[in-house]
Amino acid sequence: MVKIKTKYLRNLESLQTAYSNCYGDCVGDIRMLKLSLLIAMFESGDMFEKLSKMLENSFIIDIDRDVDYLLWGNTATWYALKTKTASSGSPLSYETLCKEEKISLANRLADMMPPEQETATDYIKNDKDLYKTDSITYSERTKFRETINNLNNENVFNTTLLDYAIDNAMKRLCNTLCNISKLIDKRKDSKYYESLYKNQVFTYNNIIGEAVKGKYIEWKNRFCEDDINDDSIKSHVEEAIVELLKAGVFDEIEVNTTSRRNPDFKKEIDFEDYDIPKKKKPYELYARFRGFYTFRNGLYTVDEAKAGRLLVKLRKDVDKLEAFFTFQQTLKHAYNDIKAMRKEKEVCSVFEDIDFSKLECRFSKEQLKASGIKQHPDIVLALIDHMCDENTQKSYWFTFFVVLLQIEWIDDNIGAFCNNMKSLFDVKLDRSAMNKKRNEDCMNIEKWSEADSRTKRKKEFGLKFKTYIDKYLEYWHNLATYDLTY
């Protein structure tokens, strides 16, 4: 694979060529060449100073991929390019113009400019082609002529001044390049590396995002819709991990691990199922991989700060960087699908005016144990708390007793129930009235008569309590099943 030079190297090599030409044998007016070099040297200094400031806040991933900044920042590197001294440097290929010829040169060059047009455009026939040129004014031609005259005037513009300016611009550039080298090696905090990782996620999403997404969709299309599930997606992620390890992304990474962890890792991924050479020591590579990724509930999550440090280590290998972000983007598509499927199966915790996931019991473990409630005392007491306040009629508390006795979560002992409710909720219940009600009414609340409006309201209150318990048990069962699955 042909490696493309970075813009930083191309810039410095262009300066190198221009510098060498100006202080060696050259073609053309030496002053014009040195002026061009001065401008380029100065602009390059500005560019690298901006890069230096950027490096203080965020790493530039390709900044030193092919540039040794200490070498380029050494002034001796530049001085070594001089094959002739400034005084002896001379142009080739034409005789030096005499003074009179220099004076006429400006007029002759101005005459080569397109003349002022009578119309907006002019068509000049040259051989069989037509060329369209825009006109310039005589005032513009005059300014051009004056500029050329100044450039030819030794009193205005000479090589001594240019040599001095070029030398200062070169030293300024070298200082900046050396500073960049220091900033590259400087230790940074975790936020710096997190920022680097996030910036590169955005960059590589633009570079390879569509291609990776296309390959993922192509993989999904090979299956029937029902076959795309947690297991098939996790297998695809494992295949992506294998490709990442084979790409050598973690080959040069040092981690503190031993082969004793291999059995644990084998529970996460079995490399016997995949085509990866044993000589690569897959579990050793996987241990390095796990140094950057946590594995929880069957899903991998990257540590962004550690990933940023990894990118700095990989920065000079474009193929490994692309392999890393190909994996990251594949992981993103796979886990988005898993989240979408889990969303569909997500256990609903809300029923009417209550959210079971947020239901909290205010009583201690000792109080729960002494409550006389045999099953889920925390939820039963939290539900009673939710349904009652200071305005709740005491006769309604009998419905709690009936429902709990019906589902066999308490013993048939009204006295004990009244004592427990007094201890927990500070409510004084009339046990005699409740015993009378106990003997008169059926202990199946669904069969209570609705002929009397007051009895009907109590029945509705008690049935609501029973429904809450039933819905909680359903939620609790679904949640337990969901947790076992995921």
Short mmCIF file of C-alpha atoms in Angstrom, two decimals:
data_model
loop_
_atom_site.label_atom_id
_atom_site.label_comp_id
_atom_site.label_asym_id
_atom_site.label_seq_id
_atom_site.Cartn_x
_atom_site.Cartn_y
_atom_site.Cartn_z
CA MET A 1 0.00 0.00 0.00
CA VAL A 2 1.37 3.39 -1.04
CA LYS A 3 1.44 5.73 1.93
CA ILE A 4 0.31 9.26 1.20
CA LYS A 5 2.46 11.99 2.69
CA THR A 6 0.80 14.22 5.27
CA LYS A 7 0.27 17.89 4.49
CA TYR A 8 2.85 18.70 7.17
CA LEU A 9 5.60 16.75 5.42
CA ARG A 10 4.63 18.11 1.99
CA ASN A 11 4.84 21.65 3.33
CA LEU A 12 8.27 21.16 4.88
CA GLU A 13 9.65 19.36 1.83
CA SER A 14 8.44 22.18 -0.44
CA LEU A 15 10.18 24.68 1.81
CA GLN A 16 13.27 22.51 1.75
CA THR A 17 13.35 22.50 -2.06
CA ALA A 18 12.77 26.25 -2.26
CA TYR A 19 15.46 26.92 0.36
CA SER A 20 17.94 24.69 -1.44
CA ASN A 21 17.21 26.39 -4.78
CA CYS A 22 17.65 29.87 -3.35
CA TYR A 23 21.06 29.04 -1.89
CA GLY A 24 22.33 26.94 -4.73
CA ASP A 25 22.08 27.12 -8.49
CA CYS A 26 18.68 28.38 -9.60
CA VAL A 27 16.74 29.49 -12.63
CA GLY A 28 15.30 33.00 -12.60
CA ASP A 29 15.83 36.17 -10.62
CA ILE A 30 17.31 35.17 -7.25
CA ARG A 31 15.48 37.96 -5.46
CA MET A 32 12.10 36.82 -6.75
CA LEU A 33 12.84 33.29 -5.60
CA LYS A 34 13.95 34.47 -2.18
CA LEU A 35 10.89 36.67 -1.83
CA SER A 36 8.70 33.68 -2.60
CA LEU A 37 10.66 31.59 -0.07
CA LEU A 38 10.32 34.29 2.59
CA ILE A 39 6.54 34.45 2.18
CA ALA A 40 6.23 30.66 2.22
CA MET A 41 8.54 30.37 5.25
CA PHE A 42 6.58 33.00 7.14
CA GLU A 43 3.18 31.47 6.31
CA SER A 44 4.45 28.02 7.30
CA GLY A 45 5.60 29.45 10.61
CA ASP A 46 2.08 30.80 11.17
CA MET A 47 0.53 27.46 10.27
CA PHE A 48 2.73 25.44 12.63
CA GLU A 49 2.22 27.98 15.45
CA LYS A 50 -1.54 27.44 15.13
CA LEU A 51 -0.97 23.69 15.25
CA SER A 52 1.18 24.13 18.35
CA LYS A 53 -1.65 25.98 20.12
CA MET A 54 -4.17 23.34 19.03
CA LEU A 55 -1.96 20.58 20.49
CA GLU A 56 -2.25 22.13 23.93
CA ASN A 57 -5.98 21.29 23.98
CA SER A 58 -6.38 18.32 21.66
CA PHE A 59 -4.00 15.89 19.97
CA ILE A 60 -3.75 15.99 16.16
CA ILE A 61 -3.68 12.34 15.19
CA ASP A 62 -1.49 12.65 12.06
CA ILE A 63 0.74 15.49 13.31
CA ASP A 64 3.94 13.38 13.40
CA ARG A 65 2.97 10.41 11.26
CA ASP A 66 5.87 11.07 8.89
CA VAL A 67 7.59 14.14 10.36
CA ASP A 68 10.47 14.16 12.85
CA TYR A 69 9.95 17.61 14.34
CA LEU A 70 13.23 17.64 16.25
CA LEU A 71 15.15 16.99 13.02
CA TRP A 72 13.21 19.56 11.01
CA GLY A 73 13.47 22.01 13.93
CA ASN A 74 17.27 21.88 13.89
CA THR A 75 18.63 24.96 12.10
CA ALA A 76 21.66 22.92 11.03
CA THR A 77 19.30 20.80 8.92
CA TRP A 78 18.42 23.90 6.91
CA TYR A 79 21.89 25.40 6.72
CA ALA A 80 23.16 22.09 5.34
CA LEU A 81 20.99 22.68 2.26
CA LYS A 82 23.15 25.63 1.21
CA THR A 83 25.48 24.64 -1.61
CA LYS A 84 26.53 28.27 -2.21
CA THR A 85 26.77 31.28 0.06
CA ALA A 86 24.32 34.10 -0.33
CA SER A 87 26.89 36.29 -2.06
CA SER A 88 27.98 33.66 -4.57
CA GLY A 89 24.54 32.27 -5.33
CA SER A 90 23.65 33.08 -8.91
CA PRO A 91 20.89 32.30 -11.38
CA LEU A 92 21.44 30.01 -14.35
CA SER A 93 20.20 29.95 -17.93
CA TYR A 94 20.27 33.67 -18.69
CA GLU A 95 22.73 36.56 -18.61
CA THR A 96 22.30 39.09 -15.83
CA LEU A 97 20.35 42.05 -17.15
CA CYS A 98 22.12 45.39 -17.43
CA LYS A 99 20.60 48.42 -15.72
CA GLU A 100 18.97 49.74 -18.90
CA GLU A 101 17.40 46.37 -19.63
CA LYS A 102 15.98 46.20 -16.12
CA ILE A 103 14.30 49.56 -16.60
CA SER A 104 12.65 48.44 -19.84
CA LEU A 105 11.72 45.06 -18.36
CA ALA A 106 8.80 46.51 -16.41
CA ASN A 107 7.33 48.06 -19.56
CA ARG A 108 7.79 44.89 -21.56
CA LEU A 109 6.16 42.73 -18.86
CA ALA A 110 3.27 45.19 -18.56
CA ASP A 111 2.75 44.98 -22.31
CA MET A 112 2.17 41.24 -21.89
CA MET A 113 -0.87 41.95 -19.72
CA PRO A 114 -4.25 41.81 -21.52
CA PRO A 115 -5.20 45.25 -22.84
CA GLU A 116 -8.23 47.18 -21.72
CA GLN A 117 -11.23 45.84 -23.61
CA GLU A 118 -13.94 47.76 -25.39
CA THR A 119 -16.35 44.94 -24.51
CA ALA A 120 -16.69 42.78 -21.40
CA THR A 121 -14.74 39.90 -22.88
CA ASP A 122 -12.29 39.35 -25.68
CA TYR A 123 -11.75 36.33 -27.85
CA ILE A 124 -8.25 35.85 -29.19
CA LYS A 125 -7.70 33.25 -31.82
CA ASN A 126 -4.60 31.15 -31.32
CA ASP A 127 -4.19 28.37 -33.85
CA LYS A 128 -7.62 26.74 -33.86
CA ASP A 129 -8.52 27.40 -30.20
CA LEU A 130 -10.44 30.33 -28.76
CA TYR A 131 -9.35 31.76 -25.42
CA LYS A 132 -11.52 33.93 -23.28
CA THR A 133 -9.72 36.56 -21.14
CA ASP A 134 -10.97 39.27 -18.80
CA SER A 135 -9.78 42.82 -19.31
CA ILE A 136 -7.71 44.87 -16.87
CA THR A 137 -7.64 48.67 -16.64
CA TYR A 138 -4.70 50.88 -17.55
CA SER A 139 -4.52 51.86 -13.88
CA GLU A 140 -3.96 48.23 -12.94
CA ARG A 141 -1.25 47.87 -15.62
CA THR A 142 0.47 50.96 -14.20
CA LYS A 143 0.48 49.50 -10.65
CA PHE A 144 1.94 46.28 -12.02
CA ARG A 145 4.71 48.20 -13.85
CA GLU A 146 5.57 50.17 -10.68
CA THR A 147 5.79 46.96 -8.65
CA ILE A 148 8.20 45.38 -11.13
CA ASN A 149 10.37 48.54 -11.08
CA ASN A 150 10.56 48.43 -7.27
CA LEU A 151 11.53 44.79 -7.33
CA ASN A 152 14.33 45.62 -9.78
CA ASN A 153 15.56 48.51 -7.64
CA GLU A 154 18.52 47.35 -5.52
CA ASN A 155 17.98 50.27 -3.12
CA VAL A 156 14.45 49.08 -2.39
CA PHE A 157 14.77 45.35 -2.63
CA ASN A 158 18.01 43.37 -2.32
CA THR A 159 19.27 39.92 -1.34
CA THR A 160 20.93 41.14 1.87
CA LEU A 161 17.59 42.17 3.33
CA LEU A 162 15.98 38.99 2.07
CA ASP A 163 18.70 36.74 3.52
CA TYR A 164 18.28 38.38 6.92
CA ALA A 165 14.50 38.03 6.85
CA ILE A 166 14.63 34.43 5.59
CA ASP A 167 17.07 33.47 8.34
CA ASN A 168 14.81 34.94 11.05
CA ALA A 169 11.71 33.30 9.56
CA MET A 170 13.54 29.98 9.41
CA LYS A 171 14.65 30.21 13.06
CA ARG A 172 11.12 31.10 14.13
CA LEU A 173 9.82 28.08 12.23
CA CYS A 174 12.44 25.81 13.84
CA ASN A 175 11.53 26.99 17.35
CA THR A 176 7.88 26.21 16.63
CA LEU A 177 8.71 22.74 15.28
CA CYS A 178 10.77 21.95 18.39
CA ASN A 179 7.88 23.10 20.59
CA ILE A 180 5.52 20.78 18.70
CA SER A 181 7.89 17.90 19.45
CA LYS A 182 7.75 18.74 23.17
CA LEU A 183 3.95 18.98 23.14
CA ILE A 184 3.64 15.58 21.46
CA ASP A 185 5.64 13.92 24.26
CA LYS A 186 4.05 15.91 27.09
CA ARG A 187 1.88 13.93 29.55
CA LYS A 188 -1.83 14.76 29.41
CA ASP A 189 -4.82 14.09 31.64
CA SER A 190 -7.74 11.75 30.94
CA LYS A 191 -10.02 14.51 29.63
CA TYR A 192 -7.43 15.32 26.94
CA TYR A 193 -7.49 11.73 25.68
CA GLU A 194 -11.28 11.50 25.92
CA SER A 195 -11.49 14.60 23.73
CA LEU A 196 -9.08 13.05 21.24
CA TYR A 197 -11.16 9.85 21.07
CA LYS A 198 -14.43 11.74 20.55
CA ASN A 199 -12.90 13.93 17.83
CA GLN A 200 -11.60 10.88 15.99
CA VAL A 201 -14.97 9.11 16.30
CA PHE A 202 -16.49 12.04 14.44
CA THR A 203 -13.67 12.13 11.87
CA TYR A 204 -13.74 8.41 11.10
CA ASN A 205 -17.52 8.36 10.97
CA ASN A 206 -17.20 10.77 8.04
CA ILE A 207 -14.38 8.76 6.45
CA ILE A 208 -15.63 5.16 6.74
CA GLY A 209 -19.09 5.47 8.31
CA GLU A 210 -21.13 4.71 5.20
CA ALA A 211 -18.91 1.78 4.19
CA VAL A 212 -19.11 0.15 7.65
CA LYS A 213 -22.87 0.68 7.83
CA GLY A 214 -23.25 -0.85 4.36
CA LYS A 215 -21.33 -3.98 5.38
CA TYR A 216 -23.40 -4.33 8.55
CA ILE A 217 -26.65 -4.07 6.60
CA GLU A 218 -25.27 -6.58 4.08
CA TRP A 219 -24.61 -9.00 6.95
CA LYS A 220 -28.15 -8.54 8.30
CA ASN A 221 -29.67 -9.12 4.87
CA ARG A 222 -28.18 -12.61 4.79
CA PHE A 223 -30.57 -13.63 7.58
CA CYS A 224 -34.31 -13.92 7.86
CA GLU A 225 -35.74 -11.15 10.03
CA ASP A 226 -36.56 -13.56 12.87
CA ASP A 227 -32.95 -14.78 12.93
CA ILE A 228 -31.63 -11.34 13.87
CA ASN A 229 -31.62 -11.62 17.64
CA ASP A 230 -29.31 -11.17 20.62
CA ASP A 231 -27.40 -14.36 19.90
CA SER A 232 -26.81 -13.72 16.18
CA ILE A 233 -25.76 -10.12 16.81
CA LYS A 234 -23.39 -11.12 19.62
CA SER A 235 -21.83 -13.72 17.31
CA HIS A 236 -21.30 -10.99 14.73
CA VAL A 237 -19.62 -8.83 17.37
CA GLU A 238 -17.32 -11.75 18.23
CA GLU A 239 -16.37 -12.05 14.56
CA ALA A 240 -15.59 -8.31 14.56
CA ILE A 241 -13.36 -8.79 17.63
CA VAL A 242 -11.47 -11.56 15.83
CA GLU A 243 -10.89 -9.26 12.83
CA LEU A 244 -9.71 -6.50 15.17
CA LEU A 245 -7.19 -8.81 16.87
CA LYS A 246 -5.97 -10.15 13.52
CA ALA A 247 -5.39 -6.57 12.33
CA GLY A 248 -2.66 -6.26 14.96
CA VAL A 249 -4.22 -3.31 16.79
CA PHE A 250 -3.08 -4.65 20.18
CA ASP A 251 0.16 -6.35 19.12
CA GLU A 252 2.40 -3.68 20.66
CA ILE A 253 0.27 -3.01 23.74
CA GLU A 254 1.66 -4.04 27.13
CA VAL A 255 -0.82 -5.18 29.79
CA ASN A 256 -0.55 -6.81 33.20
CA THR A 257 -2.17 -10.20 32.63
CA THR A 258 -1.41 -13.89 33.00
CA SER A 259 -2.66 -17.07 31.37
CA ARG A 260 -4.59 -17.81 34.57
CA ARG A 261 -7.32 -15.47 33.29
CA ASN A 262 -7.77 -17.48 30.09
CA PRO A 263 -10.56 -19.67 31.53
CA ASP A 264 -12.47 -16.51 32.47
CA PHE A 265 -11.97 -15.05 29.01
CA LYS A 266 -13.06 -18.33 27.41
CA LYS A 267 -16.48 -17.83 29.02
CA GLU A 268 -16.71 -14.52 27.16
CA ILE A 269 -15.46 -15.73 23.77
CA ASP A 270 -14.25 -19.12 22.53
CA PHE A 271 -11.59 -18.66 19.87
CA GLU A 272 -11.84 -22.34 18.91
CA ASP A 273 -14.96 -21.31 16.98
CA TYR A 274 -13.05 -18.80 14.85
CA ASP A 275 -10.31 -18.82 12.26
CA ILE A 276 -7.47 -17.13 14.11
CA PRO A 277 -3.92 -18.55 14.11
CA LYS A 278 -2.88 -19.99 17.47
CA LYS A 279 0.57 -18.51 17.02
CA LYS A 280 -1.08 -15.13 17.50
CA LYS A 281 -1.97 -16.24 21.04
CA PRO A 282 -5.58 -15.06 20.76
CA TYR A 283 -6.33 -15.03 24.50
CA GLU A 284 -3.23 -12.93 25.16
CA LEU A 285 -4.43 -10.46 22.52
CA TYR A 286 -7.94 -10.61 23.96
CA ALA A 287 -6.51 -9.78 27.39
CA ARG A 288 -4.98 -6.65 25.86
CA PHE A 289 -8.30 -5.87 24.18
CA ARG A 290 -10.05 -6.20 27.55
CA GLY A 291 -7.65 -3.67 28.96
CA PHE A 292 -9.59 -1.10 26.96
CA TYR A 293 -13.07 -2.63 27.07
CA THR A 294 -15.30 -3.65 29.97
CA PHE A 295 -17.63 -6.62 29.49
CA ARG A 296 -20.95 -6.48 31.31
CA ASN A 297 -24.31 -8.09 30.63
CA GLY A 298 -22.92 -9.50 27.42
CA LEU A 299 -21.94 -6.08 26.03
CA TYR A 300 -18.55 -4.41 25.49
CA THR A 301 -17.99 -0.78 26.48
CA VAL A 302 -14.84 1.14 25.59
CA ASP A 303 -13.00 3.30 28.11
CA GLU A 304 -12.76 6.57 26.17
CA ALA A 305 -9.65 7.89 27.96
CA LYS A 306 -7.79 4.60 27.43
CA ALA A 307 -8.98 4.52 23.82
CA GLY A 308 -7.53 8.01 23.31
CA ARG A 309 -4.16 6.83 24.60
CA LEU A 310 -4.37 3.82 22.28
CA LEU A 311 -4.97 6.12 19.31
CA VAL A 312 -1.80 8.05 20.16
CA LYS A 313 0.14 4.77 20.09
CA LEU A 314 -1.44 3.77 16.77
CA ARG A 315 -1.26 7.22 15.16
CA LYS A 316 1.47 6.32 12.65
CA ASP A 317 -0.36 3.23 11.36
CA VAL A 318 -3.37 4.28 9.29
CA ASP A 319 -4.50 0.67 8.72
CA LYS A 320 -4.68 -0.08 12.45
CA LEU A 321 -6.55 3.15 13.13
CA GLU A 322 -9.11 2.26 10.48
CA ALA A 323 -9.43 -1.29 11.87
CA PHE A 324 -10.10 0.11 15.35
CA PHE A 325 -12.82 2.49 14.17
CA THR A 326 -14.34 -0.12 11.87
CA PHE A 327 -14.81 -2.27 14.98
CA GLN A 328 -16.17 0.64 17.01
CA GLN A 329 -18.74 1.53 14.36
CA THR A 330 -19.74 -2.12 13.92
CA LEU A 331 -20.22 -2.29 17.69
CA LYS A 332 -22.41 0.82 17.57
CA HIS A 333 -24.71 -0.63 14.86
CA ALA A 334 -24.93 -4.02 16.61
CA TYR A 335 -25.75 -2.56 20.02
CA ASN A 336 -28.29 -0.14 18.59
CA ASP A 337 -30.14 -3.18 17.25
CA ILE A 338 -29.87 -4.99 20.60
CA LYS A 339 -31.17 -1.93 22.47
CA ALA A 340 -34.08 -1.64 20.05
CA MET A 341 -35.01 -5.29 20.59
CA ARG A 342 -34.71 -4.95 24.35
CA LYS A 343 -36.83 -1.83 24.25
CA GLU A 344 -39.65 -3.86 22.74
CA LYS A 345 -39.35 -6.46 25.51
CA GLU A 346 -38.75 -3.95 28.27
CA VAL A 347 -40.75 -4.65 31.43
CA CYS A 348 -43.38 -1.99 32.08
CA SER A 349 -43.32 -0.88 35.72
CA VAL A 350 -46.18 1.64 35.61
CA PHE A 351 -49.81 0.79 36.37
CA GLU A 352 -52.39 3.53 36.68
CA ASP A 353 -51.07 5.97 39.33
CA ILE A 354 -48.16 3.87 40.59
CA ASP A 355 -44.66 3.03 39.37
CA PHE A 356 -43.47 -0.22 40.96
CA SER A 357 -39.82 0.50 40.06
CA LYS A 358 -39.93 3.61 42.26
CA LEU A 359 -42.04 2.16 45.05
CA GLU A 360 -40.11 2.40 48.31
CA CYS A 361 -40.90 1.10 51.78
CA ARG A 362 -40.14 3.40 54.71
CA PHE A 363 -40.00 0.63 57.32
CA SER A 364 -36.94 -1.14 58.69
CA LYS A 365 -36.14 -4.83 58.24
CA GLU A 366 -37.13 -5.44 61.86
CA GLN A 367 -40.51 -3.77 61.33
CA LEU A 368 -41.10 -5.76 58.15
CA LYS A 369 -40.34 -8.98 59.96
CA ALA A 370 -42.76 -8.09 62.80
CA SER A 371 -45.56 -6.96 60.46
CA GLY A 372 -47.17 -10.40 60.25
CA ILE A 373 -47.16 -10.23 56.45
CA LYS A 374 -45.65 -13.43 55.04
CA GLN A 375 -44.99 -12.43 51.42
CA HIS A 376 -43.44 -9.20 50.09
CA PRO A 377 -44.09 -7.20 53.28
CA ASP A 378 -42.13 -4.23 51.95
CA ILE A 379 -44.40 -3.93 48.89
CA VAL A 380 -47.63 -4.57 50.82
CA LEU A 381 -46.82 -1.86 53.35
CA ALA A 382 -45.65 0.53 50.61
CA LEU A 383 -48.96 -0.02 48.78
CA ILE A 384 -50.96 0.63 51.96
CA ASP A 385 -48.87 3.78 52.47
CA HIS A 386 -49.64 4.81 48.89
CA MET A 387 -53.42 4.26 49.23
CA CYS A 388 -54.03 5.76 52.69
CA ASP A 389 -53.74 9.15 54.29
CA GLU A 390 -55.21 10.87 57.34
CA ASN A 391 -58.60 11.16 55.60
CA THR A 392 -58.95 7.43 54.86
CA GLN A 393 -61.88 5.97 56.83
CA LYS A 394 -60.85 3.30 59.34
CA SER A 395 -63.50 0.93 58.00
CA TYR A 396 -61.53 0.78 54.74
CA TRP A 397 -58.58 -0.87 56.55
CA PHE A 398 -60.73 -3.99 56.89
CA THR A 399 -60.39 -4.50 53.12
CA PHE A 400 -56.61 -4.84 53.53
CA PHE A 401 -57.17 -7.63 56.04
CA VAL A 402 -59.68 -9.41 53.76
CA VAL A 403 -57.43 -9.26 50.67
CA LEU A 404 -54.27 -10.37 52.51
CA LEU A 405 -56.16 -13.21 54.23
CA GLN A 406 -57.70 -14.27 50.91
CA ILE A 407 -54.24 -14.66 49.28
CA GLU A 408 -52.92 -16.24 52.50
CA TRP A 409 -50.25 -13.61 53.17
CA ILE A 410 -51.41 -13.12 56.79
CA ASP A 411 -52.90 -15.33 59.51
CA ASP A 412 -56.65 -15.14 60.36
CA ASN A 413 -56.10 -13.02 63.45
CA ILE A 414 -57.78 -9.60 63.46
CA GLY A 415 -56.30 -8.67 66.82
CA ALA A 416 -52.76 -9.19 65.59
CA PHE A 417 -53.54 -7.29 62.38
CA CYS A 418 -54.92 -4.30 64.34
CA ASN A 419 -51.88 -4.25 66.63
CA ASN A 420 -49.48 -4.37 63.69
CA MET A 421 -51.25 -1.55 61.83
CA LYS A 422 -51.22 0.56 65.03
CA SER A 423 -47.49 -0.07 65.43
CA LEU A 424 -46.64 0.69 61.80
CA PHE A 425 -49.11 3.39 60.74
CA ASP A 426 -50.27 4.71 64.12
CA VAL A 427 -53.88 3.99 63.18
CA LYS A 428 -56.23 2.80 65.96
CA LEU A 429 -58.63 0.21 64.47
CA ASP A 430 -61.77 -1.06 66.22
CA ARG A 431 -61.12 -4.80 66.48
CA SER A 432 -64.66 -5.48 67.79
CA ALA A 433 -66.23 -3.80 64.75
CA MET A 434 -63.81 -5.59 62.45
CA ASN A 435 -64.58 -8.97 64.09
CA LYS A 436 -68.30 -8.31 63.62
CA LYS A 437 -67.69 -7.45 59.98
CA ARG A 438 -65.52 -10.54 59.71
CA ASN A 439 -68.43 -12.75 60.82
CA GLU A 440 -71.08 -10.99 58.71
CA ASP A 441 -69.30 -10.66 55.36
CA CYS A 442 -67.82 -13.19 52.99
CA MET A 443 -64.03 -13.34 53.07
CA ASN A 444 -63.97 -13.29 49.24
CA ILE A 445 -64.05 -9.60 48.43
CA GLU A 446 -65.18 -10.19 44.84
CA LYS A 447 -68.50 -11.55 46.21
CA TRP A 448 -69.33 -8.54 48.33
CA SER A 449 -72.73 -7.06 47.54
CA GLU A 450 -72.86 -3.72 45.74
CA ALA A 451 -76.45 -2.94 46.74
CA ASP A 452 -75.26 -0.57 49.45
CA SER A 453 -73.22 2.34 48.07
CA ARG A 454 -70.88 2.41 51.07
CA THR A 455 -70.12 -1.30 50.75
CA LYS A 456 -69.61 -0.82 47.02
CA ARG A 457 -66.99 1.88 47.57
CA LYS A 458 -65.16 -0.29 50.14
CA LYS A 459 -65.25 -3.20 47.72
CA GLU A 460 -63.77 -1.04 44.95
CA PHE A 461 -61.07 0.16 47.35
CA GLY A 462 -60.21 -3.42 48.36
CA LEU A 463 -60.22 -4.67 44.75
CA LYS A 464 -57.87 -1.84 43.81
CA PHE A 465 -55.47 -3.02 46.55
CA LYS A 466 -55.74 -6.60 45.28
CA THR A 467 -55.12 -5.45 41.68
CA TYR A 468 -52.05 -3.54 42.81
CA ILE A 469 -50.68 -6.72 44.40
CA ASP A 470 -51.48 -8.80 41.30
CA LYS A 471 -49.83 -6.23 39.00
CA TYR A 472 -46.80 -6.03 41.24
CA LEU A 473 -46.42 -9.83 41.17
CA GLU A 474 -46.68 -9.74 37.37
CA TYR A 475 -44.06 -6.97 37.20
CA TRP A 476 -41.78 -8.83 39.62
CA HIS A 477 -42.06 -12.07 37.59
CA ASN A 478 -41.41 -10.29 34.26
CA LEU A 479 -38.48 -8.41 35.72
CA ALA A 480 -36.90 -11.61 37.04
CA THR A 481 -37.35 -13.28 33.63
CA TYR A 482 -35.92 -10.21 31.86
CA ASP A 483 -32.85 -10.12 34.14
CA LEU A 484 -32.17 -13.82 33.53
CA THR A 485 -32.36 -13.27 29.78
CA TYR A 486 -30.21 -10.15 29.70
#
